[in-house]
XYZ file of N, CA, C and O in Angstrom:
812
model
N 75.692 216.242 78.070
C 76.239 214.921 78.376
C 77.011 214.424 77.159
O 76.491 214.411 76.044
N 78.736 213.857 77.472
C 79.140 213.487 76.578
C 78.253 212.536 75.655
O 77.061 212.279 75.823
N 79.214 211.999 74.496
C 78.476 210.755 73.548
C 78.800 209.143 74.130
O 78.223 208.072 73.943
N 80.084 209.557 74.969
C 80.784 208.008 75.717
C 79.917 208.088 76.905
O 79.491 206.960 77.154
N 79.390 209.170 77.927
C 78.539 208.695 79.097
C 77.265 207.989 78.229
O 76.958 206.868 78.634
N 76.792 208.309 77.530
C 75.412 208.003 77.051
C 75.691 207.144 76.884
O 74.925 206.316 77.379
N 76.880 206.553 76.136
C 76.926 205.377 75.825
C 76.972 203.991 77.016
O 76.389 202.915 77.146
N 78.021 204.759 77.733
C 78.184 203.556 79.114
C 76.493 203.795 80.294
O 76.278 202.973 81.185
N 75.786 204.665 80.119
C 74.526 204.701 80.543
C 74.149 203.982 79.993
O 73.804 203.051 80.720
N 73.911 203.745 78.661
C 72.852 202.709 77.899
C 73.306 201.215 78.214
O 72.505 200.639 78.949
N 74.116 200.656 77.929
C 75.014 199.710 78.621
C 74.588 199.324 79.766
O 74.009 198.241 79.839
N 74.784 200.146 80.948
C 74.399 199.608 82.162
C 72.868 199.135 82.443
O 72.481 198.203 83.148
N 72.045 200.156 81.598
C 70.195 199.888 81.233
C 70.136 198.585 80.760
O 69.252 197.818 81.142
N 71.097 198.224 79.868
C 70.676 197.042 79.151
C 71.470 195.783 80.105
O 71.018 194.638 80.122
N 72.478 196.112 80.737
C 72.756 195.066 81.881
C 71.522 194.396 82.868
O 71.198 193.212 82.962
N 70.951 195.601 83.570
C 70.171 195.391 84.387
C 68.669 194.764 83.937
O 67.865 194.208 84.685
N 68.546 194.993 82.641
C 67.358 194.663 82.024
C 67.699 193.092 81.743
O 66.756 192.314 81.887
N 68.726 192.656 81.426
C 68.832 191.110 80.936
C 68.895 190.822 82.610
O 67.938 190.347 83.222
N 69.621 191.029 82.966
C 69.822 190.149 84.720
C 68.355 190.530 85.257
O 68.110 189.844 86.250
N 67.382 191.329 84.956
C 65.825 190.948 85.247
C 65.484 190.212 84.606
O 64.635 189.497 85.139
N 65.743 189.936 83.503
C 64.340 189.330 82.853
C 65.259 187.439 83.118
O 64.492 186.480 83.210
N 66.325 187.257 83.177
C 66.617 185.832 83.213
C 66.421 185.747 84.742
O 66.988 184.718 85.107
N 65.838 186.412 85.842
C 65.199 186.095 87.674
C 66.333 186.598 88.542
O 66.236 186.524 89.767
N 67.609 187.204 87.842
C 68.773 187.515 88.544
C 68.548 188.767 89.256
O 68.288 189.747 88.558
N 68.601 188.913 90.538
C 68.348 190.250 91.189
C 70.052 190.992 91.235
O 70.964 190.340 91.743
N 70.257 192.116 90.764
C 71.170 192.699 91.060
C 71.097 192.936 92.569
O 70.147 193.010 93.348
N 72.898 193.064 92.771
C 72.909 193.466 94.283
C 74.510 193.687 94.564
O 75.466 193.082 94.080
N 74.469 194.825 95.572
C 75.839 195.247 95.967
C 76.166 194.526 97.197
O 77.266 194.722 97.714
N 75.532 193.911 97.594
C 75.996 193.055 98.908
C 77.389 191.851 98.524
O 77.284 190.994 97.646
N 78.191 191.972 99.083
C 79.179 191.089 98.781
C 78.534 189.236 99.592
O 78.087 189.126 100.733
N 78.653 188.391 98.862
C 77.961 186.843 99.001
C 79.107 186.089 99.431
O 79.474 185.063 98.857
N 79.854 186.739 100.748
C 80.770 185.459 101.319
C 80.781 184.806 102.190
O 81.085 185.412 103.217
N 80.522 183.453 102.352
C 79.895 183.002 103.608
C 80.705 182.038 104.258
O 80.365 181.101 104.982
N 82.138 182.512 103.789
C 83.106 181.869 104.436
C 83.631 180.604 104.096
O 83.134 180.129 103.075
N 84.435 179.968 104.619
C 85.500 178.914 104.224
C 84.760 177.668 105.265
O 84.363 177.560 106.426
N 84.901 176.610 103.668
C 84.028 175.421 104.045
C 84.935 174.909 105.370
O 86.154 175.061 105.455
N 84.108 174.289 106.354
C 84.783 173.293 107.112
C 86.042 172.495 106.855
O 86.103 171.608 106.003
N 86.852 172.787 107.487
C 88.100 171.920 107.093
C 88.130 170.694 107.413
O 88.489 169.872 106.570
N 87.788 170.328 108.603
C 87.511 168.910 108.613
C 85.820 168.448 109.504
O 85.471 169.087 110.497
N 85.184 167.588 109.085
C 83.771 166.823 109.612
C 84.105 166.441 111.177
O 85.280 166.202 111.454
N 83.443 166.398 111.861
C 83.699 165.992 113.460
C 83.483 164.934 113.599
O 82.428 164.585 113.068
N 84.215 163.910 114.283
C 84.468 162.535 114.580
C 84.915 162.051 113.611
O 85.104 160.836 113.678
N 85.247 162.700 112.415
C 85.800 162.056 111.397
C 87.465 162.064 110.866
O 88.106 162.955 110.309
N 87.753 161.053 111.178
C 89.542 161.251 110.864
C 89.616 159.975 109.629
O 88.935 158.971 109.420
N 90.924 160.653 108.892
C 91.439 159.763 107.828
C 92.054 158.509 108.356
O 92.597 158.390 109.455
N 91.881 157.432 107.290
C 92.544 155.903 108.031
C 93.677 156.073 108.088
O 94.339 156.749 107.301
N 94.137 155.379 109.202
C 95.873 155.144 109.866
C 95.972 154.270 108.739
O 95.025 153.598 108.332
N 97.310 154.278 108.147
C 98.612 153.521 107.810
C 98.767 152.237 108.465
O 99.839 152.019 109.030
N 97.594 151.099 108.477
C 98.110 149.987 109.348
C 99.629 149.352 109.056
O 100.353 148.709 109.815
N 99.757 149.606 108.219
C 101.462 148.659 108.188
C 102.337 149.446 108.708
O 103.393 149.016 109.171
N 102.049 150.554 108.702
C 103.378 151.799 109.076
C 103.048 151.713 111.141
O 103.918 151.838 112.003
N 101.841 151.518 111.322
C 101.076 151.236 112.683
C 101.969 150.077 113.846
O 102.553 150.110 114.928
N 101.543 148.983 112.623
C 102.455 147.538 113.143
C 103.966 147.498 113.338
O 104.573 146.651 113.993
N 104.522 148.599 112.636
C 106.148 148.634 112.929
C 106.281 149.219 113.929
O 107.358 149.104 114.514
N 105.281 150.021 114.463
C 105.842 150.776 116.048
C 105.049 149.912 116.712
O 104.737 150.696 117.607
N 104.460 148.898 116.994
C 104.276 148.047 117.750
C 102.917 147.745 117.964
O 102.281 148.308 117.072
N 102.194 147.147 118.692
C 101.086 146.009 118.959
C 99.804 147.248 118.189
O 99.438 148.244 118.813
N 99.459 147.018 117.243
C 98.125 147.869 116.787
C 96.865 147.979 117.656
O 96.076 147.145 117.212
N 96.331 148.615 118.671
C 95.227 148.741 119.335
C 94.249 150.152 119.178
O 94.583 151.236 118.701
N 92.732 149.683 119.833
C 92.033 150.643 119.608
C 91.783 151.375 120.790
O 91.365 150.699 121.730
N 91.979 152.981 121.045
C 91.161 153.174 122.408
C 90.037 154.925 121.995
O 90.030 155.698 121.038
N 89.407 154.870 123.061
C 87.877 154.920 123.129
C 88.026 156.323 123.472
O 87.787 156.476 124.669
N 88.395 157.647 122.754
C 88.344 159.001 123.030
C 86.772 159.402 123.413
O 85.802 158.646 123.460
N 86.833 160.909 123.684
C 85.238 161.618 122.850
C 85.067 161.999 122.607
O 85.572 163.059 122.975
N 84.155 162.097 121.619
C 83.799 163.080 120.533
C 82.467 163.313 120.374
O 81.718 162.485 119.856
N 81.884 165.063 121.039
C 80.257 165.069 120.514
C 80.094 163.946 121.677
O 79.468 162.893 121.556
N 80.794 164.397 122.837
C 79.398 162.932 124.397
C 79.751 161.688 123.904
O 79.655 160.844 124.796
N 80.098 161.259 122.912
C 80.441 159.636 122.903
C 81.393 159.426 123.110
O 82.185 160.198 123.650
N 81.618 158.278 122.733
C 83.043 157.560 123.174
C 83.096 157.073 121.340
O 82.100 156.478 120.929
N 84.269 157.354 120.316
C 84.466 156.894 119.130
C 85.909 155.746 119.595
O 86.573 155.758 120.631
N 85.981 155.189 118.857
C 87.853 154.883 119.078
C 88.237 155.440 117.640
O 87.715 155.837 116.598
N 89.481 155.222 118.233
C 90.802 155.812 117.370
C 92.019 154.870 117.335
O 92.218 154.296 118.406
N 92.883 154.583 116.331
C 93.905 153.873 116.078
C 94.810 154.079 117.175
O 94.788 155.209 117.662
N 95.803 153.026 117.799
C 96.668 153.310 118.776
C 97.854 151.885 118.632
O 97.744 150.699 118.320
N 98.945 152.766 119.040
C 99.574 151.266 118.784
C 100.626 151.121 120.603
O 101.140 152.188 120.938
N 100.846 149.985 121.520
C 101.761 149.928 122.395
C 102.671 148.879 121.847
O 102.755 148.149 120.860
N 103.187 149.095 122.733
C 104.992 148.362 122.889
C 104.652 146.989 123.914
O 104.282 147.153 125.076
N 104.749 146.271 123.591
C 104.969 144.848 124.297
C 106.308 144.082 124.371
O 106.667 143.505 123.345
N 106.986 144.021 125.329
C 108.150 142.887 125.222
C 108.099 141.567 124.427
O 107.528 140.723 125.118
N 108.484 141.072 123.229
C 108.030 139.547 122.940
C 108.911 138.384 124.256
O 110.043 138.405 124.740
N 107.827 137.561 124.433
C 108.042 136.429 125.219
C 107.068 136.968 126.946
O 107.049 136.251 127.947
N 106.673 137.761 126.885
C 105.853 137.991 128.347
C 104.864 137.640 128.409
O 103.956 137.894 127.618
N 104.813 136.903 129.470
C 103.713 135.682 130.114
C 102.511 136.360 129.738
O 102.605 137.455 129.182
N 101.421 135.864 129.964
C 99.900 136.187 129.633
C 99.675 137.351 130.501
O 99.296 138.429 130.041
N 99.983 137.080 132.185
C 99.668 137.604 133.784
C 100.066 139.134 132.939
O 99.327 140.068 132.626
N 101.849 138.889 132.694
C 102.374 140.254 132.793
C 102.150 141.078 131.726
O 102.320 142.292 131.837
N 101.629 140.346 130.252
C 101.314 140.948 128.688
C 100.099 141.791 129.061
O 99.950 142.915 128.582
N 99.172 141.215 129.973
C 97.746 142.135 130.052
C 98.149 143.198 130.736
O 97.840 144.314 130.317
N 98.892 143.057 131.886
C 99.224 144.538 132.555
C 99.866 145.551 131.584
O 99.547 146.725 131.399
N 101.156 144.594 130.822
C 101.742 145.638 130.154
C 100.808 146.703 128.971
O 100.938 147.911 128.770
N 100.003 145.859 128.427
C 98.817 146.128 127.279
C 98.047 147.325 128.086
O 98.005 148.521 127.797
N 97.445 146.626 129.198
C 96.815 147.810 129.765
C 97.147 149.127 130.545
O 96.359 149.966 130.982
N 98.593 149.094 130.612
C 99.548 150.669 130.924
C 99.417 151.136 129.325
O 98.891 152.180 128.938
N 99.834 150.429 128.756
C 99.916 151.132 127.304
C 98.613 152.191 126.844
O 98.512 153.343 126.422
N 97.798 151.182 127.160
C 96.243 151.867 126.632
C 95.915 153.001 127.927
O 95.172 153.954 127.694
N 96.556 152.807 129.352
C 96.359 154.283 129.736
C 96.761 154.974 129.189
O 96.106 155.888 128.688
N 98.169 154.806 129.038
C 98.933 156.352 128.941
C 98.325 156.446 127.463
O 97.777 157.548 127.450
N 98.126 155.783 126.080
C 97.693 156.343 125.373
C 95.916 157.607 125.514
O 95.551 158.679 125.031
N 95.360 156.563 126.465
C 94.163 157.729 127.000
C 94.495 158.710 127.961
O 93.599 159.361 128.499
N 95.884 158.915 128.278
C 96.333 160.068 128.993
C 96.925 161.074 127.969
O 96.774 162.204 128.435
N 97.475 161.109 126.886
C 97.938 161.741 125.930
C 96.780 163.033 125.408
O 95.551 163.085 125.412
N 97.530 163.703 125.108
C 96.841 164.681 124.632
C 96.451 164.699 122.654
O 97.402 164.848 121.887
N 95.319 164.569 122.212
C 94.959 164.221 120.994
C 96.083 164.677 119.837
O 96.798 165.678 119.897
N 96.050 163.788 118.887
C 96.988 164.730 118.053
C 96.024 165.889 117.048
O 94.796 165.806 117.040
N 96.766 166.947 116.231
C 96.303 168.250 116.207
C 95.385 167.393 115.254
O 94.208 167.669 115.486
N 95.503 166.569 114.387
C 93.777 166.398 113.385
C 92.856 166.033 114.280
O 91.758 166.585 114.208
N 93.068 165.138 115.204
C 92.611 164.710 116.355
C 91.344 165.827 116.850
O 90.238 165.676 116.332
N 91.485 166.598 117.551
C 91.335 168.253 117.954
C 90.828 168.638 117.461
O 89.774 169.113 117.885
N 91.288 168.740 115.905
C 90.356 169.261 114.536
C 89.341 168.825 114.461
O 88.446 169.668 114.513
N 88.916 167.433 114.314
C 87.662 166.515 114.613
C 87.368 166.849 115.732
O 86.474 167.525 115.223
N 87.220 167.083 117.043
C 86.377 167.255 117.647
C 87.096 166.434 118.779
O 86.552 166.698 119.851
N 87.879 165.748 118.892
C 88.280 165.177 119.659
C 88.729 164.857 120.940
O 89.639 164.084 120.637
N 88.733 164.931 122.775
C 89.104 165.266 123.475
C 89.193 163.639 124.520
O 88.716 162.578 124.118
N 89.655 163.751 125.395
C 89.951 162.839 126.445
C 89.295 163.474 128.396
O 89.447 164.554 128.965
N 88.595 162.183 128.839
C 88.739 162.803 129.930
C 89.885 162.350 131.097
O 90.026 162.997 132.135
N 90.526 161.380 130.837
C 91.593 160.464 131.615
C 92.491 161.671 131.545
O 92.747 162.522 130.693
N 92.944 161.355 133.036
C 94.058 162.889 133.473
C 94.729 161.811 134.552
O 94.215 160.743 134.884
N 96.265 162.456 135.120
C 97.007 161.847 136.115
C 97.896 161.252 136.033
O 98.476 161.008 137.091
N 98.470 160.708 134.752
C 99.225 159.700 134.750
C 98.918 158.391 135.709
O 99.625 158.085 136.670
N 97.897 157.766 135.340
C 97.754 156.462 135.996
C 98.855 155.358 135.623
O 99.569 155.306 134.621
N 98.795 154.616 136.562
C 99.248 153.690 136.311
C 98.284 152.047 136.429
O 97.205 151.937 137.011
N 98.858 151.168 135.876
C 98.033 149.749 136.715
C 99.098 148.790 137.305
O 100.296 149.046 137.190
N 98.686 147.785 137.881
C 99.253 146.987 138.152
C 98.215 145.514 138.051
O 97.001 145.653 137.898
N 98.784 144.272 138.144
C 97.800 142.819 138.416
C 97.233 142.541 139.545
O 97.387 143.350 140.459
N 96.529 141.473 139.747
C 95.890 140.916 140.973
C 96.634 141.170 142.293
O 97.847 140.962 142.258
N 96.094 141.589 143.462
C 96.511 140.827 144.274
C 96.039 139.791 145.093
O 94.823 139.602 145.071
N 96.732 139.079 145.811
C 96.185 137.732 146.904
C 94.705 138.031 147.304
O 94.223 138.981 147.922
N 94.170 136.984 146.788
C 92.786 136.458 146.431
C 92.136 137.878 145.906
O 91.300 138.550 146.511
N 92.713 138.154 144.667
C 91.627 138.947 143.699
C 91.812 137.630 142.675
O 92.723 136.819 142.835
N 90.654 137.518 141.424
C 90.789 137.455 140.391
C 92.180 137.487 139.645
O 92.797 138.549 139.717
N 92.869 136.215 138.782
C 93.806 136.290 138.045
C 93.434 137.581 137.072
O 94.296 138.393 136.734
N 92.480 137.643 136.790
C 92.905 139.014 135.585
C 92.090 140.255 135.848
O 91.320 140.918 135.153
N 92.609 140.360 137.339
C 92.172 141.783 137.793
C 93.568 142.850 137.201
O 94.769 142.642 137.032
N 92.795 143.875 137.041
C 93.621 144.955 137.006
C 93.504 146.268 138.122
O 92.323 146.569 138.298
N 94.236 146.910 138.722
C 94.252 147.754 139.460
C 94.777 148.877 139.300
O 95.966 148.902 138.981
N 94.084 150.061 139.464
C 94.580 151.215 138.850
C 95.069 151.875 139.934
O 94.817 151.292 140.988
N 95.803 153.089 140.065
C 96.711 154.106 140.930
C 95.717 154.676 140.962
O 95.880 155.153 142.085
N 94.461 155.172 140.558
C 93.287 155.908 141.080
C 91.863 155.025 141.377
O 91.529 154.177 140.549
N 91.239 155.201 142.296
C 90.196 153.749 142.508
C 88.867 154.314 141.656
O 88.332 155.415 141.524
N 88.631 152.984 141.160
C 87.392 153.785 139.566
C 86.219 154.460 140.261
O 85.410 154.858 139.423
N 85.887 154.699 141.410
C 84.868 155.577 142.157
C 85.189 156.753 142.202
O 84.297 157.591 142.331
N 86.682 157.194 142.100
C 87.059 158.618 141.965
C 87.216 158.981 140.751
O 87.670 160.121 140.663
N 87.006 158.424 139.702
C 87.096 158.624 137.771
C 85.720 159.633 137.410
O 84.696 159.257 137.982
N 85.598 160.634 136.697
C 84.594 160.725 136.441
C 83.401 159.603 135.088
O 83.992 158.977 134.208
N 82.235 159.560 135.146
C 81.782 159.066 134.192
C 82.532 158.624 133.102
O 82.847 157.436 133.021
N 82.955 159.696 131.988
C 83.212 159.808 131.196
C 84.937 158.918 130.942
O 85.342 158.343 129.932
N 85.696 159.137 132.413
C 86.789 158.461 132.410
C 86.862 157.437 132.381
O 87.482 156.889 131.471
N 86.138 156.604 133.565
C 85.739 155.173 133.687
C 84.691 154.769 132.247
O 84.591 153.582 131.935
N 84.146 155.559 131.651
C 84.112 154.563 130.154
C 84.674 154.496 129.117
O 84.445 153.783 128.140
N 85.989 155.791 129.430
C 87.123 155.299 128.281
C 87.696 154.344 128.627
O 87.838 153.519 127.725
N 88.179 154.031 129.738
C 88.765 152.936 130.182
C 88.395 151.399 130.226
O 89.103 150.406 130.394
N 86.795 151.576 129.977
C 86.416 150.182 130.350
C 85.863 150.036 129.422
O 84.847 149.352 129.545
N 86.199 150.587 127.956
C 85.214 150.433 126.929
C 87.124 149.912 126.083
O 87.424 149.033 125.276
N 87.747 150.701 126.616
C 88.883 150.721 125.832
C 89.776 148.978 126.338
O 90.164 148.085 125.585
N 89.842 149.065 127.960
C 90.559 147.662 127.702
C 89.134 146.593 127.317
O 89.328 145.597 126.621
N 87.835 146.896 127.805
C 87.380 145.233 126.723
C 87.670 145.432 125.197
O 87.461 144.504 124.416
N 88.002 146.265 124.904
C 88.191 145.652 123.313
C 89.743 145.073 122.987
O 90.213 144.932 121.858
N 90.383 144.791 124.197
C 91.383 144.572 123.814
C 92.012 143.827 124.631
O 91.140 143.377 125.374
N 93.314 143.300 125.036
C 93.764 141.166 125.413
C 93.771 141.457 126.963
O 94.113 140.567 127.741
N 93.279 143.083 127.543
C 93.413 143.535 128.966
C 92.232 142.862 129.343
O 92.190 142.595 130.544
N 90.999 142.413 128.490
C 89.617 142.145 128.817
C 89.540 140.457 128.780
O 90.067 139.862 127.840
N 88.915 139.792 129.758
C 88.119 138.906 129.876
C 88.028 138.021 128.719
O 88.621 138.639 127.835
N 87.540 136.720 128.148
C 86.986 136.444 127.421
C 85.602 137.109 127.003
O 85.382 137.719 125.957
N 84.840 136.896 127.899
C 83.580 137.941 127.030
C 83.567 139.685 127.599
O 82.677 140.304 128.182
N 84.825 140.087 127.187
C 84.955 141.498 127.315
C 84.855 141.997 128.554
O 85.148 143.187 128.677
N 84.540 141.436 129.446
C 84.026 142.324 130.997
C 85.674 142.629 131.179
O 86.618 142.291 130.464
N 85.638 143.310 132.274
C 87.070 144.117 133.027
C 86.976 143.631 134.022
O 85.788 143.392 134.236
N 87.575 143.338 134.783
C 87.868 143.510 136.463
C 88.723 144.393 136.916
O 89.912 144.184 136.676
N 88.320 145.658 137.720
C 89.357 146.728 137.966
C 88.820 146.921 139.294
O 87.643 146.793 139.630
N 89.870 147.264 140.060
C 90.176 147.793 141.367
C 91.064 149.347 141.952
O 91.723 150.247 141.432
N 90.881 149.199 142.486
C 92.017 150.597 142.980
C 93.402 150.018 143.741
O 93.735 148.834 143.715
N 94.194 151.167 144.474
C 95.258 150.891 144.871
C 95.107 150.476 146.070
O 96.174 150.113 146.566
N 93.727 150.330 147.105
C 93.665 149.822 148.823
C 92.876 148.329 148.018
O 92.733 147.768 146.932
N 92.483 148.226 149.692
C 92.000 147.025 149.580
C 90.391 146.624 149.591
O 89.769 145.777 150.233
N 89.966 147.664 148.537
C 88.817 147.645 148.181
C 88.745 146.549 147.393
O 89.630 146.364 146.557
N 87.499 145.496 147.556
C 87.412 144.402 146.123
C 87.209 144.730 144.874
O 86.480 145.625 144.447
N 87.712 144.165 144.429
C 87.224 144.888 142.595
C 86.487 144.754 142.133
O 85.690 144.107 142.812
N 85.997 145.072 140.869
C 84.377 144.843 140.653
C 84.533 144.557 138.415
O 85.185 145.016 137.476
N 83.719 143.790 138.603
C 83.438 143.646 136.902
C 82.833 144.271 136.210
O 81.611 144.139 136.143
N 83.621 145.292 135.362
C 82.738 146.401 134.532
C 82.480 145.610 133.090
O 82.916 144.581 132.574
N 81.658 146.516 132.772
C 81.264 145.933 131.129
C 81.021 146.926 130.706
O 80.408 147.700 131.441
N 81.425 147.412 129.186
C 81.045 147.964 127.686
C 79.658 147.999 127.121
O 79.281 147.046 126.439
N 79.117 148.695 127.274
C 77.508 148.819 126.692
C 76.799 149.394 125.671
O 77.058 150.593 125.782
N 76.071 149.252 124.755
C 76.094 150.228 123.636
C 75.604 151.874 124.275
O 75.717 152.896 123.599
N 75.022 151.843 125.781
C 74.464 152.887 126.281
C 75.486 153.856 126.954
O 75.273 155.067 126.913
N 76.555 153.367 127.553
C 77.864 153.318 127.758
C 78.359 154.212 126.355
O 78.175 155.428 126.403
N 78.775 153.821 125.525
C 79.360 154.143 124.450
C 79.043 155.484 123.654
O 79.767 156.397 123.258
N 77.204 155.161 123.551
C 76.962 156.702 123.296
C 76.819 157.587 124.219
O 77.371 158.663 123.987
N 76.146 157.467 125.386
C 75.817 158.817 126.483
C 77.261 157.941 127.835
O 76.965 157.072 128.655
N 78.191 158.330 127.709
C 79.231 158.033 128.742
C 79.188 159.633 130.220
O 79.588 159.768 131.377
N 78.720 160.180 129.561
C 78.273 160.619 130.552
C 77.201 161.082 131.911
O 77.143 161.863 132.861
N 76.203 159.658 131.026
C 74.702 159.494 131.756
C 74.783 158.144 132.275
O 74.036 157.790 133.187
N 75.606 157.393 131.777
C 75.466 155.747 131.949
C 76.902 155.398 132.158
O 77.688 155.311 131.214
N 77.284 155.170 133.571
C 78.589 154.663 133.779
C 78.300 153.127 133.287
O 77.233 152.611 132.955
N 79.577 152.593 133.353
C 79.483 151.032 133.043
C 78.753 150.536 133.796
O 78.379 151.287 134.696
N 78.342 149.459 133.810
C 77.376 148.672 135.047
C 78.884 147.777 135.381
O 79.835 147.448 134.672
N 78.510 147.568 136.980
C 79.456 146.569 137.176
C 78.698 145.722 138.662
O 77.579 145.971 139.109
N 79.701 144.679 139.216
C 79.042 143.473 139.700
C 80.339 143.215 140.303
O 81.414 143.353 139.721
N 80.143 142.750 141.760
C 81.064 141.991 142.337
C 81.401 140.639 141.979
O 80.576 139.895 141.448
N 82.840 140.214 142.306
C 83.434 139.225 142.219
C 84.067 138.728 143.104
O 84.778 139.231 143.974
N 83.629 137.056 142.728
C 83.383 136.433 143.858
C 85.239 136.119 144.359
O 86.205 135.823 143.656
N 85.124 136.342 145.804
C 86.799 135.724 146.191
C 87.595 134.682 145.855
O 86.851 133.709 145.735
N 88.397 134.463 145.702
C 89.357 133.250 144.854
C 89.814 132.621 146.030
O 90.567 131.650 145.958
C-alpha cells in the first residue's frame, strides 16, 4: 500500500471518529425534503387599497377556501348619480360576476376556489315584492349550498344588504322571495348549513 493511500485512510478514520464522538451519525442517504411551500392556504398578500379605489367601488366577496367561505378584495364599477333602487342592483351584478370569475393565479395558489357558475344575472323588486328584493336568473333553491352562501354572505356585507345585513332574494318566476342571513355557521361549514331564511311579508 502506497504512503498517500495510508495517508487518505487515516484521514477518513479520523473523520468518522470526530463525527462520532460530537452524536453526528455518518450517512450516504441524500437529506432532501423538498421545497418549502410557496404560499400558506387562505393566505393572500394585502391589496393595494388606493390602486383598488381607482378601478372603482372597493368591495368584499366571500370565495372558499379549506370548506369556508374567506373574503377577498374586489372592486365594481358604479355609475355616479344612480338612485339607491338602481345602485343596489348595479352593486349586486357586480359582486356576481365577480363570484363568477375564475380566481386569480395567487388566488389558486392559496387554495382558493368558487362555487357560483352561469353567468347570473339580478335584477330589483317586482310588484308587491319588497323594495330591496333582489332576484336572481337562477332561483336560490337550484344553487348549491356552498353557492347560495357565497352569495348571501357576500351581498350582506355590502350596500346590496338590508340594514341589519339580511338579503331578500328571489328567482326569475313568481316564487316569493325569502330573507336570507349570514351566520358565523354559514361562514365556516357552507356546505352543512345553508343560510337560514324566512318569508316576507307582501307589500
Amino acid at each position: 500500500m502506497s504512503k498517500r493511500v495510508r495517508h487518505l485512510l487515516a484521514l477518513s478514520t479520523l473523520a468518522a471518529t470526530v463525527l462520532t464522538g460530537c452524536g453526528i451519525r455518518s450517512t450516504e442517504v441524500p437529506t432532501d425534503f423538498g421545497p418549502a411551500p410557496s404560499r400558506v392556504h387562505c393566505s393572500l398578500s394585502e391589496p393595494n387599497v388606493s390602486t383598488q379605489a381607482a378601478r372603482g367601488l372597493p368591495v368584499q366577496v366571500f370565495l372558499l377556501c379549506r370548506s369556508q367561505l374567506v373574503a377577498v378584495e374586489r372592486t365594481v364599477r358604479v355609475p355616479e348619480g344612480a338612485a339607491d333602487s338602481e345602485r343596489r342592483v348595479l352593486v349586486a351584478q357586480g359582486l356576481l360576476d365577480e363570484l363568477d370569475a375564475t380566481p386569480s393565479p395567487e388566488e389558486k395558489e392559496a387554495g382558493y376556489t368558487t362555487d357560483v357558475r352561469g353567468a347570473m344575472s339580478v335584477t330589483g323588486p317586482r310588484p308587491g315584492d319588497p323594495d330591496e328584493t333582489l332576484r336572481l336568473s337562477t332561483p336560490p333553491t337550484d344553487l348549491t349550498s356552498y353557492a347560495l352562501a357565497q352569495i348571501v354572505c357576500t351581498f350582506s356585507d355590502s350596500t346590496a344588504a338590508e340594514d341589519d345585513g339580511s338579503v331578500i332574494l328571489g328567482g326569475p318566476d313568481d316564487t316569493p322571495p325569502r330573507r336570507y342571513e349570514c351566520t358565523d355557521e354559514v361562514r365556516t361549514r357552507p356546505g352543512s348549513n345553508e343560510p337560514p331564511s324566512t318569508e316576507v311579508a307582501d307589500t
